[in-house]
mmCIF file of N, CA, C and O in Angstrom:
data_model
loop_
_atom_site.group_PDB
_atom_site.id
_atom_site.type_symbol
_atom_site.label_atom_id
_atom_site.label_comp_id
_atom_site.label_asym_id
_atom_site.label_seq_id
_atom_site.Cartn_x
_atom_site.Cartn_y
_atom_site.Cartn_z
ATOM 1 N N UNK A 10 -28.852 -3.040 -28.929
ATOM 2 C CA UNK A 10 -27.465 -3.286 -28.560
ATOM 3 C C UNK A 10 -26.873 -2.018 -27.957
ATOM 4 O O UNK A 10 -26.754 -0.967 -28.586
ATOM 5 N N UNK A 11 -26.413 -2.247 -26.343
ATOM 6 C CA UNK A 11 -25.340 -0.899 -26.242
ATOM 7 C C UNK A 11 -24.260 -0.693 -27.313
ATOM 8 O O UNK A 11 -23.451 -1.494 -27.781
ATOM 9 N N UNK A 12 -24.419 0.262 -27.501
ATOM 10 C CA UNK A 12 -23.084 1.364 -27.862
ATOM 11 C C UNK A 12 -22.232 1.315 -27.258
ATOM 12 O O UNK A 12 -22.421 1.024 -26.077
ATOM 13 N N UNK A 13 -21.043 1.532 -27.654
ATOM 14 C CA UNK A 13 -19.331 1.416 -26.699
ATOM 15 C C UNK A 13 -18.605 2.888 -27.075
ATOM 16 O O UNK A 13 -18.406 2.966 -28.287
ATOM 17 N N UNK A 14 -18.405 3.420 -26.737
ATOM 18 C CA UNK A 14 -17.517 4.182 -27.227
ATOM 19 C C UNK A 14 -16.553 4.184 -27.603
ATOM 20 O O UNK A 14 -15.876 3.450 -26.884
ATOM 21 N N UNK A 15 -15.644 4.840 -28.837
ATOM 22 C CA UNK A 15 -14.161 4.462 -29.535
ATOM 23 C C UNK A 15 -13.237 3.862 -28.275
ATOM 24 O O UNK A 15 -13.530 3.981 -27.085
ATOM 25 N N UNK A 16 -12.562 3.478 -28.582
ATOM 26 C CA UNK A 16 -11.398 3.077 -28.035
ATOM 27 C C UNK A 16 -10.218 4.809 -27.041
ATOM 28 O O UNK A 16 -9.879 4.993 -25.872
ATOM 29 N N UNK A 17 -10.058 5.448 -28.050
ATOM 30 C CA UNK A 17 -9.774 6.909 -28.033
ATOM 31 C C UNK A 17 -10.612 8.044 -26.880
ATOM 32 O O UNK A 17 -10.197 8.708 -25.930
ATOM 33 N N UNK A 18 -11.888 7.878 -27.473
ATOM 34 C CA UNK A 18 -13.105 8.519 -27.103
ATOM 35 C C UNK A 18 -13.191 7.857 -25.092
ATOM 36 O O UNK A 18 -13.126 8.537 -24.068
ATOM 37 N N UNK A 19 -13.386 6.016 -25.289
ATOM 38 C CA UNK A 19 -13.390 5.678 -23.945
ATOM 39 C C UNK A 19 -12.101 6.217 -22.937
ATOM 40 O O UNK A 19 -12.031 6.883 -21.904
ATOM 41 N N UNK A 20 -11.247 5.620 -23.737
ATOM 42 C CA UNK A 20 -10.042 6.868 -23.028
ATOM 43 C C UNK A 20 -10.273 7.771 -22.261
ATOM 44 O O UNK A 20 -10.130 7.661 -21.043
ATOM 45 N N UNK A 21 -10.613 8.663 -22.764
ATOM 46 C CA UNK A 21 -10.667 10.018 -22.657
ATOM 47 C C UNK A 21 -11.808 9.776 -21.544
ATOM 48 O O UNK A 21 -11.517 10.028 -20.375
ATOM 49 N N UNK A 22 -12.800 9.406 -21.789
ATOM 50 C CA UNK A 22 -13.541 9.744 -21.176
ATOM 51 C C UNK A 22 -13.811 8.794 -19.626
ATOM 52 O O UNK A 22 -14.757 9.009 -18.868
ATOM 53 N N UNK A 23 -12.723 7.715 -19.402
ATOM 54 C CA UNK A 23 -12.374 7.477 -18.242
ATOM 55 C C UNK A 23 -11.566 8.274 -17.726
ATOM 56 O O UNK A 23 -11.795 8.705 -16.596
ATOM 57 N N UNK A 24 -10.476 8.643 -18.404
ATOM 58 C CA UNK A 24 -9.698 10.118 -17.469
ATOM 59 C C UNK A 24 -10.614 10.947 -16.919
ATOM 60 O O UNK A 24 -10.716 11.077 -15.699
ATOM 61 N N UNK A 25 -11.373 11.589 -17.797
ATOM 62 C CA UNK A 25 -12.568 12.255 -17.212
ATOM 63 C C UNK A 25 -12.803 12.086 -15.964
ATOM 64 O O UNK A 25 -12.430 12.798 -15.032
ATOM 65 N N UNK A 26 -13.690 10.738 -15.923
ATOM 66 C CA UNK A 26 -14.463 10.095 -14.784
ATOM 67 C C UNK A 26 -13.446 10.302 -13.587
ATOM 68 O O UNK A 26 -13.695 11.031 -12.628
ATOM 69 N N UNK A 27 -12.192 9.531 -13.756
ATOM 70 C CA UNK A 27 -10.679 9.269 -12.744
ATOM 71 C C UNK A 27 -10.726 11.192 -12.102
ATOM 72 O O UNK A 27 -10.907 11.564 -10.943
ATOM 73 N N UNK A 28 -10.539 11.885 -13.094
ATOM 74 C CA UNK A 28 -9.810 13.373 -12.825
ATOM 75 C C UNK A 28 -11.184 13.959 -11.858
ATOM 76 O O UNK A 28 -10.963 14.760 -10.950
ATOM 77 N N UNK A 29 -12.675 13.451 -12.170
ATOM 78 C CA UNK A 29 -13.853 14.122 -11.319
ATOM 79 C C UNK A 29 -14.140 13.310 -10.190
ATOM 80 O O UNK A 29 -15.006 13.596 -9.364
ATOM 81 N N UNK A 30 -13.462 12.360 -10.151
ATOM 82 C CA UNK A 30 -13.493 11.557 -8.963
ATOM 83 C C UNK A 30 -14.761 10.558 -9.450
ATOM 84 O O UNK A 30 -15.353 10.039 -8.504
ATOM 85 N N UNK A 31 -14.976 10.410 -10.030
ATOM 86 C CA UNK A 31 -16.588 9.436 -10.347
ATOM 87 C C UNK A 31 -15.832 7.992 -10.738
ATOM 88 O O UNK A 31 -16.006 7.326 -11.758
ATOM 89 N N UNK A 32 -15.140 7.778 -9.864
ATOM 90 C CA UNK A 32 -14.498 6.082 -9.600
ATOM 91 C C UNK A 32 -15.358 4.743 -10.086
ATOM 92 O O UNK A 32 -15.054 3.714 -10.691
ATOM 93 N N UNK A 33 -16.676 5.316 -9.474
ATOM 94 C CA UNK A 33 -17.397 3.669 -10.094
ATOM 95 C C UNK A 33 -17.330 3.702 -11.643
ATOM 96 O O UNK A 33 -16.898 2.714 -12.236
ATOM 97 N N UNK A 34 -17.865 5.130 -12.524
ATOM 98 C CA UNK A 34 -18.116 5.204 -13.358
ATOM 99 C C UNK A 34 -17.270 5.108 -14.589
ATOM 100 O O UNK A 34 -17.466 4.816 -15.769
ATOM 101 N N UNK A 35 -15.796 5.627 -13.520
ATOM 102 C CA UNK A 35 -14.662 5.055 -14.416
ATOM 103 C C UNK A 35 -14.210 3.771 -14.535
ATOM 104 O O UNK A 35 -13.679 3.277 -15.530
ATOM 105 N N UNK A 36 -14.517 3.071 -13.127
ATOM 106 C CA UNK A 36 -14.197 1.557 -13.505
ATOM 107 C C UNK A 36 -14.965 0.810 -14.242
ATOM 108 O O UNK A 36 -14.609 -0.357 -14.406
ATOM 109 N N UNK A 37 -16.239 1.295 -14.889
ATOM 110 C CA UNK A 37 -17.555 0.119 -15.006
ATOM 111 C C UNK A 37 -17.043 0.433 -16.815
ATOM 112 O O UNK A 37 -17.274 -0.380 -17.709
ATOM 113 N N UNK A 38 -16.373 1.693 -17.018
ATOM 114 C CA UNK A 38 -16.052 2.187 -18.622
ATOM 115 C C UNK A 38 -14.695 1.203 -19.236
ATOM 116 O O UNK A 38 -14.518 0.457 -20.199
ATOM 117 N N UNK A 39 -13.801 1.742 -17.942
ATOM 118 C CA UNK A 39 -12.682 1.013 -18.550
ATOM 119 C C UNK A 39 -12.773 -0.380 -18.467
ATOM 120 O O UNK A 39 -12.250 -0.946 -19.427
ATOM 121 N N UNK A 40 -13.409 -1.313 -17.389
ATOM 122 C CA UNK A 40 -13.257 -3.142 -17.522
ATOM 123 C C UNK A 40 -14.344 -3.225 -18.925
ATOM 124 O O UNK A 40 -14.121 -4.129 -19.731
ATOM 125 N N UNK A 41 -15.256 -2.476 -19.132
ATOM 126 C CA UNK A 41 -15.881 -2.537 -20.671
ATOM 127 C C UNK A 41 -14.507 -2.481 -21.768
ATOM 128 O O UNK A 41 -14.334 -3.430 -22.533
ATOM 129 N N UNK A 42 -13.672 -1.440 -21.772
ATOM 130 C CA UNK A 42 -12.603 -1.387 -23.032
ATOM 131 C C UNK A 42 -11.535 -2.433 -22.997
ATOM 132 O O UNK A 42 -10.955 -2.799 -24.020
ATOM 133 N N UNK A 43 -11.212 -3.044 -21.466
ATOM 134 C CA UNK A 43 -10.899 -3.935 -21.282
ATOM 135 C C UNK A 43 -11.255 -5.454 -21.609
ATOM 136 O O UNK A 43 -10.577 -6.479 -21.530
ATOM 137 N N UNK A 44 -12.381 -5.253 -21.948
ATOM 138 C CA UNK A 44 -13.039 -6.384 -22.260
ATOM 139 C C UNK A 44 -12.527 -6.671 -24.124
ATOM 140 O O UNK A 44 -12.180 -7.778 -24.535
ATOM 141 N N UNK A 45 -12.594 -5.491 -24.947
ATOM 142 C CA UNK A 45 -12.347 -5.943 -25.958
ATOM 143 C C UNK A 45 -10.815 -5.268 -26.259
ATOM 144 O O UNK A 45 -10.562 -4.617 -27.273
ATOM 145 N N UNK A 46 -10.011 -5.507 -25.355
ATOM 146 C CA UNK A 46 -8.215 -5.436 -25.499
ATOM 147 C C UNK A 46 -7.277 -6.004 -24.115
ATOM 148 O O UNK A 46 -6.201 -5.542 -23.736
ATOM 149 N N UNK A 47 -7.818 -6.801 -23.695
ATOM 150 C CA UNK A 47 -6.996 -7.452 -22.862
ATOM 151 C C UNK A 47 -5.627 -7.119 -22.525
ATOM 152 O O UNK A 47 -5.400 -6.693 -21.392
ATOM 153 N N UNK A 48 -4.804 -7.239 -23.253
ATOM 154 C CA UNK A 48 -3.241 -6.237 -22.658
ATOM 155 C C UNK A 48 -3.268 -4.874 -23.172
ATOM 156 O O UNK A 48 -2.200 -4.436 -23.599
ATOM 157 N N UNK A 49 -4.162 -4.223 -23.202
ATOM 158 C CA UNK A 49 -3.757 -2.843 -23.457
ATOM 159 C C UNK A 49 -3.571 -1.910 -22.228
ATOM 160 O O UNK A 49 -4.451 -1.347 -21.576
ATOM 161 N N UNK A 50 -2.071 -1.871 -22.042
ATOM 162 C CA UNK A 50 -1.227 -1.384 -20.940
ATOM 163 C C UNK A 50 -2.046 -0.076 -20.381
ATOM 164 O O UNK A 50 -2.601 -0.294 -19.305
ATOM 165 N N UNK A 51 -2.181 0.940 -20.792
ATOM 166 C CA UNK A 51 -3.382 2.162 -20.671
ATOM 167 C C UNK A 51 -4.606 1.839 -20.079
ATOM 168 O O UNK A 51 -5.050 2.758 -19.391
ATOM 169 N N UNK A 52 -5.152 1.040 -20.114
ATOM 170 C CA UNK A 52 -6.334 0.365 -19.934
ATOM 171 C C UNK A 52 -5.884 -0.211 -18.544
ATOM 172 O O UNK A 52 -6.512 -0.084 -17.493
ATOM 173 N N UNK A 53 -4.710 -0.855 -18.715
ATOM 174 C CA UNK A 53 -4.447 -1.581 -17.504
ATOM 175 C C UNK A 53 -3.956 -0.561 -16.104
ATOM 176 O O UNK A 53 -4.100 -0.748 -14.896
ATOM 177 N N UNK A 54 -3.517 0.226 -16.642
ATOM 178 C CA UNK A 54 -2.544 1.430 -15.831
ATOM 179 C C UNK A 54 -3.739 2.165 -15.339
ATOM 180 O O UNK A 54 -3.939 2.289 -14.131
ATOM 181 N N UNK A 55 -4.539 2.659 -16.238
ATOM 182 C CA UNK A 55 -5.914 3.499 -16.103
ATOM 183 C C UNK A 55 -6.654 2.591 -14.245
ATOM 184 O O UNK A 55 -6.713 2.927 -13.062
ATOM 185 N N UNK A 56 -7.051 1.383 -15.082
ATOM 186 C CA UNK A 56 -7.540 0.544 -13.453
ATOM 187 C C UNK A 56 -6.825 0.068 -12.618
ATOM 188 O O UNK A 56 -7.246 -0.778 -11.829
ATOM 189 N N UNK A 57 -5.534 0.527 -12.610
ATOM 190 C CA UNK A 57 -4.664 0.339 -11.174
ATOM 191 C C UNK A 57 -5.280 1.640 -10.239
ATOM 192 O O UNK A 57 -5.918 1.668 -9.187
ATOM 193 N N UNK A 58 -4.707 2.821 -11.265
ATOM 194 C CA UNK A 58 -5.008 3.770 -10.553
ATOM 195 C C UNK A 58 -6.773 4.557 -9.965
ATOM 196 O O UNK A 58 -7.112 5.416 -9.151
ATOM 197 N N UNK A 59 -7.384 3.760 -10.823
ATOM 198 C CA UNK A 59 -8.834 3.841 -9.847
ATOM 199 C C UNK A 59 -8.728 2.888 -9.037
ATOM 200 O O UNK A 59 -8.870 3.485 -7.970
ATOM 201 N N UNK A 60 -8.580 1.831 -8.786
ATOM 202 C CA UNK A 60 -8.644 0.947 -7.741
ATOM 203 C C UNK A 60 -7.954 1.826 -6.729
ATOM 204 O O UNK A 60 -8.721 2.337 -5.913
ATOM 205 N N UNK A 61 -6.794 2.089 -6.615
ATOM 206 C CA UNK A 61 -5.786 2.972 -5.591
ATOM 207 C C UNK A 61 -6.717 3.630 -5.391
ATOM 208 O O UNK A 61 -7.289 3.334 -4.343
ATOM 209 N N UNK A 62 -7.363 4.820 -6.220
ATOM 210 C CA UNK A 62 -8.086 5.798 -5.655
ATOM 211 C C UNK A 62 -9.749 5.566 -4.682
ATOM 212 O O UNK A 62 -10.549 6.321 -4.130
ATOM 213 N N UNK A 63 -9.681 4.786 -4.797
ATOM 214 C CA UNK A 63 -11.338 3.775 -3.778
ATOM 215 C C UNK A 63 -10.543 3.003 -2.660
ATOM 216 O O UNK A 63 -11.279 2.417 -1.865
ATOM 217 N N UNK A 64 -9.213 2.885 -2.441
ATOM 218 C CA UNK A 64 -8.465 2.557 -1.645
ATOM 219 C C UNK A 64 -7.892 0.925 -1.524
ATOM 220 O O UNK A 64 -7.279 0.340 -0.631
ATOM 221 N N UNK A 65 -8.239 0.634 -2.442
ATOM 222 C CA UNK A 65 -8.181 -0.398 -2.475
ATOM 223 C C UNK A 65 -6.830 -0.892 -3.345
ATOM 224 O O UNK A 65 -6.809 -1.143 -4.550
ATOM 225 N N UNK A 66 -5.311 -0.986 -2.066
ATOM 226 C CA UNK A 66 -3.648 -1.072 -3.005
ATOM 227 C C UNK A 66 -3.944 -2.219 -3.120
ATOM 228 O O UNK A 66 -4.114 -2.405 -4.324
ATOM 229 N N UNK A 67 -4.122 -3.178 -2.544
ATOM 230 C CA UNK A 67 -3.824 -4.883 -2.903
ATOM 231 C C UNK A 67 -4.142 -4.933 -4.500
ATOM 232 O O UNK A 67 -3.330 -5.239 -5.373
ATOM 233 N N UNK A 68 -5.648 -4.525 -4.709
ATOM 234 C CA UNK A 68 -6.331 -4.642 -6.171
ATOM 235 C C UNK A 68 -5.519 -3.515 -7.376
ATOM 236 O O UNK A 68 -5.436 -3.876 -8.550
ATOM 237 N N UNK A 69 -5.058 -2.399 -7.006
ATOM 238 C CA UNK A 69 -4.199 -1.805 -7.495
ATOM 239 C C UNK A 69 -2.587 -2.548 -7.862
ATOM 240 O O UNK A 69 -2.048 -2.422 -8.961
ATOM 241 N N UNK A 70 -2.006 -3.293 -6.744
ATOM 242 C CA UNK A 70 -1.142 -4.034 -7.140
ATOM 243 C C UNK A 70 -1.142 -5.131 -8.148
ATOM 244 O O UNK A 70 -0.241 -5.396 -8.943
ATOM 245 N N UNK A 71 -2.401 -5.788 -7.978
ATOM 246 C CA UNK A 71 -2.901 -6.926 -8.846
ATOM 247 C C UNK A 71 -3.126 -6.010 -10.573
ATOM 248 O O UNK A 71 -3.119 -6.591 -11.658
ATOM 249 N N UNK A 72 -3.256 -4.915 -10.424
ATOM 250 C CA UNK A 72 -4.036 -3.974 -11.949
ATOM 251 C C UNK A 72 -1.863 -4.371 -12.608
ATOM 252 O O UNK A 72 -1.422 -5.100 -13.496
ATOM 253 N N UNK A 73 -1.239 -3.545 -11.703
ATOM 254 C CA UNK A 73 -0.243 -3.510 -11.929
ATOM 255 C C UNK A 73 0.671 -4.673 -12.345
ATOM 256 O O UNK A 73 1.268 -4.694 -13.422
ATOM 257 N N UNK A 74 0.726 -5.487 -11.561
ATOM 258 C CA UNK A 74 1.390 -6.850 -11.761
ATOM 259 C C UNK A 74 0.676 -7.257 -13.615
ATOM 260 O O UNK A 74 1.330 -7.713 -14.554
ATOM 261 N N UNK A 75 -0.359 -7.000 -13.605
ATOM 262 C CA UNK A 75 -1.269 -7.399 -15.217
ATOM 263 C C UNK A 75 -0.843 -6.685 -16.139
ATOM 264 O O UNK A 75 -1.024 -6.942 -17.329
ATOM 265 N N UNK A 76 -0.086 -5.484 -15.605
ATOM 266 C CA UNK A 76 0.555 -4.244 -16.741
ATOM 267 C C UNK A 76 1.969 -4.859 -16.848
ATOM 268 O O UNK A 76 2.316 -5.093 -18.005
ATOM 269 N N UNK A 77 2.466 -5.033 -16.302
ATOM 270 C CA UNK A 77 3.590 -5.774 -16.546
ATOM 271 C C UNK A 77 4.066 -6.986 -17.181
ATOM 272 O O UNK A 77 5.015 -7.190 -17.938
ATOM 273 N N UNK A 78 2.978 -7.910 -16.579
ATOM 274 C CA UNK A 78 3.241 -9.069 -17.445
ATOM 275 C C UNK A 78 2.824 -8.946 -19.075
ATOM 276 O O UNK A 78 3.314 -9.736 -19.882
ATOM 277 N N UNK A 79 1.662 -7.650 -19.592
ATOM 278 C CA UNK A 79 1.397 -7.501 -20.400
ATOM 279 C C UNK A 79 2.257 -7.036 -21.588
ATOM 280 O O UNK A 79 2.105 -7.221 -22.795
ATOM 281 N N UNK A 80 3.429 -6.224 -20.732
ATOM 282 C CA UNK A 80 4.545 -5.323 -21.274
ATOM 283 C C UNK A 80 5.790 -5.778 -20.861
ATOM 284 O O UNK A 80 6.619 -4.936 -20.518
ATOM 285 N N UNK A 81 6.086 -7.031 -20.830
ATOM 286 C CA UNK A 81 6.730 -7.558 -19.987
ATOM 287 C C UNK A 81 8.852 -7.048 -20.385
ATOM 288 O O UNK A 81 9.732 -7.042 -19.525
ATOM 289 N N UNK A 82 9.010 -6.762 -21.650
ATOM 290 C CA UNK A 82 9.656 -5.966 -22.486
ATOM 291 C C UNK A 82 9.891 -4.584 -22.256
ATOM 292 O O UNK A 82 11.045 -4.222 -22.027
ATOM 293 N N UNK A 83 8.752 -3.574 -22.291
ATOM 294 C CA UNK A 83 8.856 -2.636 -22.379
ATOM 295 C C UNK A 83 8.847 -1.354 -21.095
ATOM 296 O O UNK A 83 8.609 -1.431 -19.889
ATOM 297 N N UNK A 84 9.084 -0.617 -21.655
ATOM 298 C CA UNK A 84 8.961 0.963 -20.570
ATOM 299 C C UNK A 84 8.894 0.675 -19.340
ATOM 300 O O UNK A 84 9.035 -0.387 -18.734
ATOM 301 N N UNK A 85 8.617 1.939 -18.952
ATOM 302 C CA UNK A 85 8.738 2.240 -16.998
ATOM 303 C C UNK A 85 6.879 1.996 -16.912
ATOM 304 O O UNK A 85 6.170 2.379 -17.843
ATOM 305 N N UNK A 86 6.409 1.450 -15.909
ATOM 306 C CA UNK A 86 5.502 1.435 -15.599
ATOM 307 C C UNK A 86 5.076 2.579 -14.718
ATOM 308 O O UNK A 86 5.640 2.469 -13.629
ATOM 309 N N UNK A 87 4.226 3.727 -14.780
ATOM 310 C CA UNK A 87 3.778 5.273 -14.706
ATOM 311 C C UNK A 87 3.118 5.192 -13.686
ATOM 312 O O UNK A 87 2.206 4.365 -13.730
ATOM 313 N N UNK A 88 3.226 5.679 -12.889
ATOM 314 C CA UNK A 88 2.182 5.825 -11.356
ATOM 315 C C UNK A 88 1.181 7.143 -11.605
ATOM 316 O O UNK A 88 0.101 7.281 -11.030
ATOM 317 N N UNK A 89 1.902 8.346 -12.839
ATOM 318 C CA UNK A 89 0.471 9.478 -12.506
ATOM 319 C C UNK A 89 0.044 8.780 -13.614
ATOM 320 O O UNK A 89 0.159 7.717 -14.224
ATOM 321 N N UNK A 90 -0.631 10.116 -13.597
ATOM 322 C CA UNK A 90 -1.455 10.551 -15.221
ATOM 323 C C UNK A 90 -1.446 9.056 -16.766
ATOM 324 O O UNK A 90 -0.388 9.090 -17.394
ATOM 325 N N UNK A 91 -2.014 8.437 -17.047
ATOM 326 C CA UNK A 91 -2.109 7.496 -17.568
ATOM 327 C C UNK A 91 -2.451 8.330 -19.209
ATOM 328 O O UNK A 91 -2.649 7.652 -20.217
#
C-alpha cells in the first residue's frame, strides 16, 4: 500500500513543490490530499494557484469557484501564499 503523507506534512510539502516550481509534482500531491478532504479550502487554494502557475486561468478559476462554494460563509479568498 502507498503511504500518504500527514495532512500537515502534505501541506508543507506541496508548498515546497509550488515555491521550486515542480508544478506536476505539486499537483499529483495535493489532488491525492484532496482526495481524502474534499472542501478543504487550503487544498483548494493550494490547486488554483498551481494550475495559474502552468498557465492554465480558466482551470485556476474553476480551483477557485470550488473554494468558494466550499467556504461559502467565510473569509477573503487569498491569491498569494496559501
Amino acid at each position: 500500500a502507498e503511504r500518504f503523507p500527514s495532512q500537515s506534512g502534505g501541506l508543507a510539502l506541496v508548498r515546497a513543490y509550488l515555491a521550486t516550481e515542480e508544478l506536476e509534482e505539486a499537483a499529483t500531491l495535493a489532488q491525492r490530499l484532496l482526495a481524502r478532504d474534499q472542501r478543504n479550502i487550503t487544498i483548494l487554494g493550494l490547486l488554483a494557484r498551481i494550475t495559474l502557475g502552468q498557465g492554465d486561468g480558466e482551470a485556476a478559476l474553476e480551483w477557485y469557484e470550488r473554494m468558494r462554494r466550499a467556504n461559502p460563509e467565510g473569509g477573503d479568498a487569498v491569491l498569494g501564499p496559501a
